[in-house]
CSV table of C-alpha atoms in Angstrom, one decimal:
chain,number,residue,atom,x,y,z
A,178,MET,CA,-230.6,-49.5,50.9
A,179,SER,CA,-227.2,-51.0,51.3
A,180,ASN,CA,-226.8,-53.9,53.9
A,181,PRO,CA,-223.3,-54.0,55.7
A,182,ASP,CA,-223.6,-57.7,56.6
A,183,ARG,CA,-224.4,-58.3,52.8
A,184,GLU,CA,-221.2,-56.3,51.4
A,185,ALA,CA,-219.0,-58.5,53.7
A,186,GLN,CA,-220.2,-61.7,52.3
A,187,GLU,CA,-218.4,-63.8,49.8
A,188,ASN,CA,-219.0,-67.2,48.2
A,189,VAL,CA,-216.6,-69.9,49.7
A,190,HIS,CA,-216.1,-73.7,48.4
A,191,ASP,CA,-213.1,-75.6,49.6
A,192,GLY,CA,-213.9,-78.3,47.0
A,193,THR,CA,-214.7,-81.4,49.6
A,194,GLU,CA,-217.7,-83.6,49.4
A,195,ALA,CA,-220.4,-82.9,51.4
A,196,HIS,CA,-221.8,-85.9,53.8
A,197,PRO,CA,-224.9,-86.9,54.4
A,198,GLU,CA,-224.8,-86.2,58.3
A,199,ASP,CA,-223.4,-82.7,57.6
A,200,ALA,CA,-226.2,-81.8,55.4
A,201,GLU,CA,-227.1,-78.7,57.2
A,202,THR,CA,-223.8,-77.4,57.5
A,203,ALA,CA,-222.0,-78.5,54.2
A,204,ILE,CA,-220.3,-76.0,52.2
A,205,THR,CA,-221.3,-75.9,48.3
A,206,PRO,CA,-220.3,-73.6,45.6
A,207,SER,CA,-223.6,-71.7,46.4
A,208,THR,CA,-223.3,-71.6,50.1
A,209,THR,CA,-222.9,-67.8,51.4
A,210,VAL,CA,-220.4,-67.5,54.2
A,211,ARG,CA,-220.3,-64.2,55.9
A,212,VAL,CA,-217.0,-63.0,56.5
A,213,ALA,CA,-216.5,-60.1,59.1
A,214,GLN,CA,-213.4,-57.9,58.7
A,215,VAL,CA,-212.2,-57.1,62.2
A,216,GLN,CA,-209.7,-54.1,62.5
A,217,GLY,CA,-208.0,-53.8,66.0
A,218,PRO,CA,-207.2,-50.9,68.1
A,219,THR,CA,-204.9,-48.3,66.7
A,220,LEU,CA,-201.6,-48.3,69.0
A,221,PRO,CA,-199.6,-45.3,69.7
A,222,VAL,CA,-196.2,-44.9,67.9
A,223,GLN,CA,-194.3,-45.8,71.1
A,224,TRP,CA,-195.6,-49.2,71.2
A,225,THR,CA,-193.6,-50.2,67.9
A,226,GLN,CA,-190.7,-48.8,69.4
A,227,MET,CA,-190.9,-50.7,72.7
A,228,GLY,CA,-188.8,-53.7,71.7
A,229,ASN,CA,-185.8,-51.0,70.6
A,230,ILE,CA,-185.3,-50.0,73.9
A,231,PRO,CA,-184.0,-52.3,76.3
A,232,PRO,CA,-185.8,-52.3,79.6
A,233,THR,CA,-182.4,-51.8,81.5
A,234,ALA,CA,-182.1,-48.6,79.6
A,235,GLN,CA,-185.2,-46.7,80.5
A,236,LEU,CA,-184.5,-45.2,84.3
A,237,ARG,CA,-187.3,-45.8,86.7
A,238,TYR,CA,-187.1,-45.0,90.3
A,239,PRO,CA,-188.8,-46.6,93.3
A,240,GLY,CA,-191.1,-43.4,93.3
A,241,ASP,CA,-191.8,-43.8,89.5
A,242,VAL,CA,-193.2,-47.0,90.3
A,243,MET,CA,-195.1,-46.8,93.3
A,244,GLU,CA,-196.3,-43.8,95.3
A,245,LEU,CA,-193.8,-43.6,98.3
A,246,ASP,CA,-194.5,-41.9,101.6
A,247,VAL,CA,-191.6,-40.2,103.2
A,248,ASN,CA,-193.2,-41.5,106.9
A,249,ASP,CA,-193.1,-45.4,105.9
A,250,THR,CA,-191.1,-47.8,107.9
A,251,GLU,CA,-191.7,-50.5,105.3
A,252,ILE,CA,-191.2,-50.3,101.3
A,253,ILE,CA,-192.0,-53.3,99.4
A,254,ILE,CA,-192.3,-53.2,95.6
A,255,VAL,CA,-192.6,-56.3,93.6
A,256,GLY,CA,-191.9,-55.9,90.1
A,257,THR,CA,-193.9,-58.9,88.6
A,258,THR,CA,-196.1,-56.9,86.8
A,259,GLY,CA,-196.1,-53.6,85.0
A,260,GLN,CA,-193.2,-51.0,85.3
A,261,LYS,CA,-190.0,-52.1,86.8
A,262,ILE,CA,-187.5,-50.1,89.0
A,263,THR,CA,-184.2,-49.8,87.1
A,264,LYS,CA,-182.4,-47.5,89.3
A,265,ILE,CA,-182.5,-47.1,93.3
A,266,GLY,CA,-181.1,-43.6,93.2
A,267,GLU,CA,-177.9,-42.1,95.0
A,268,ASP,CA,-179.9,-40.1,97.1
A,269,PHE,CA,-183.1,-42.4,98.0
A,270,SER,CA,-182.2,-43.1,101.7
A,271,ALA,CA,-181.9,-39.2,102.3
A,272,SER,CA,-185.5,-38.8,100.6
A,273,MET,CA,-187.0,-41.2,102.9
A,274,ASN,CA,-187.4,-42.1,106.3
A,275,PRO,CA,-184.2,-42.8,108.2
A,276,ASN,CA,-185.8,-45.1,110.3
A,277,LEU,CA,-187.0,-47.2,107.3
A,278,SER,CA,-186.7,-50.9,108.9
A,279,GLN,CA,-187.7,-53.3,105.5
A,280,LEU,CA,-186.9,-52.5,102.2
A,281,VAL,CA,-188.0,-55.1,99.7
A,282,LEU,CA,-187.3,-54.4,95.8
A,283,ARG,CA,-188.2,-57.7,94.4
A,284,SER,CA,-188.1,-58.8,91.0
A,285,GLN,CA,-186.7,-55.5,89.3
A,286,LEU,CA,-184.0,-54.5,87.0
A,287,ILE,CA,-181.7,-53.0,89.3
A,288,ARG,CA,-177.9,-53.4,88.7
A,289,VAL,CA,-176.2,-51.1,91.5
A,290,MET,CA,-176.8,-51.1,95.1
A,291,GLU,CA,-176.8,-47.4,96.0
A,292,GLY,CA,-178.6,-44.7,98.2
A,293,LEU,CA,-178.8,-47.0,101.2
A,294,GLU,CA,-176.5,-45.2,103.7
A,295,HIS,CA,-178.9,-43.0,105.8
A,296,PHE,CA,-181.3,-46.0,106.8
A,297,VAL,CA,-180.1,-46.1,110.1
A,298,GLN,CA,-182.5,-49.0,111.5
A,299,LEU,CA,-182.7,-51.0,108.2
A,300,ASP,CA,-183.4,-54.6,109.4
A,301,LEU,CA,-184.4,-56.3,106.2
A,302,LEU,CA,-182.7,-55.5,102.7
A,303,GLU,CA,-184.4,-57.6,99.9
A,304,LEU,CA,-183.0,-57.2,96.3
A,305,TYR,CA,-184.0,-60.6,95.2
A,306,ASP,CA,-184.2,-61.5,91.4
A,307,ASN,CA,-182.7,-58.1,90.1
A,308,GLN,CA,-179.1,-57.5,88.1
A,309,VAL,CA,-177.1,-56.5,91.2
A,310,GLU,CA,-173.4,-57.0,90.3
A,311,GLU,CA,-171.9,-56.5,93.6
A,312,LEU,CA,-172.6,-55.6,96.9
A,313,ALA,CA,-172.3,-52.1,98.1
A,314,CYS,CA,-172.8,-49.3,100.4
A,315,LEU,CA,-173.5,-51.8,103.4
A,316,GLY,CA,-170.9,-49.8,105.6
A,317,ASP,CA,-171.0,-46.6,104.2
A,318,GLY,CA,-173.5,-44.6,106.4
A,319,GLU,CA,-173.3,-43.0,109.7
A,320,ASP,CA,-172.3,-45.9,112.3
A,321,GLY,CA,-171.7,-48.5,109.7
A,322,ALA,CA,-175.5,-48.3,108.4
A,323,PRO,CA,-177.1,-50.1,107.0
A,324,GLY,CA,-175.1,-53.0,107.4
A,325,LYS,CA,-174.7,-52.7,111.1
A,326,THR,CA,-178.4,-53.0,111.5
A,327,LEU,CA,-179.1,-55.6,109.1
A,328,ARG,CA,-180.8,-58.8,110.3
A,329,VAL,CA,-181.9,-60.4,107.1
A,330,LEU,CA,-180.0,-59.7,103.8
A,331,ASP,CA,-181.9,-61.4,100.5
A,332,MET,CA,-179.5,-61.0,97.5
A,333,SER,CA,-181.1,-64.2,95.5
A,334,TYR,CA,-180.8,-64.5,91.8
A,335,ASN,CA,-178.4,-61.4,91.1
A,336,VAL,CA,-175.1,-61.6,89.6
A,337,ILE,CA,-172.8,-61.1,92.9
A,338,ARG,CA,-169.6,-63.0,92.8
A,339,ASP,CA,-168.1,-61.6,96.1
A,340,MET,CA,-169.9,-61.8,99.2
A,341,GLN,CA,-167.1,-60.4,101.4
A,342,PRO,CA,-168.7,-57.0,102.0
A,343,VAL,CA,-171.4,-58.9,104.4
A,344,MET,CA,-168.5,-58.5,106.6
A,345,PHE,CA,-170.2,-54.8,107.4
A,346,CYS,CA,-173.1,-56.8,108.6
A,347,PRO,CA,-172.5,-58.1,112.2
A,348,ASN,CA,-175.8,-58.5,113.1
A,349,LEU,CA,-176.7,-60.6,110.1
A,350,GLN,CA,-178.8,-63.6,110.9
A,351,GLU,CA,-180.0,-64.6,107.5
A,352,LEU,CA,-178.4,-64.4,104.2
A,353,CYS,CA,-179.8,-65.5,101.1
A,354,LYS,CA,-177.8,-65.9,97.7
A,355,TYR,CA,-179.3,-68.6,95.8
A,356,THR,CA,-178.4,-68.4,92.0
A,357,TYR,CA,-179.7,-69.7,88.7
A,358,VAL,CA,-178.3,-73.2,87.9
A,359,CYS,CA,-177.5,-73.9,84.1
A,360,ILE,CA,-177.5,-77.6,83.1
């Protein structure tokens, strides 16, 4: 009868002298040490290709990352783990509740502000820690929405150079635009 543990054994000697205090654990030429061969889980082929596709090239919309209800008046999606949103979508506000008051898409991979023009009661917009290059669509909607209703706008840690579009936000009370400091 074959013993798998015995088949995985091999003799090991590292050439060091054994000390008397290590008598029980000393390795000698006749000491048998068990060596178990461990095989990890099999990974799908896509796993090997993940590094070849930059995360921003993968299109993920808010609805791909979290289940959204068209009646929601607050949407908060923080992308610290799991999948990250790369695109808001041009028709995002048209497919959601026009009375949305808070939209937080924090720590995502969003480059373009879009699809916000139908939010007529948007009070807080937070796109903190994204890759947004310019403020856009703040006054594009009906009656200047969503800029006209914004009270808080947090665009910190993006790559925005021109803040002039905040002129479409007459009720703005809090504007956050922190940037990374390179030393």
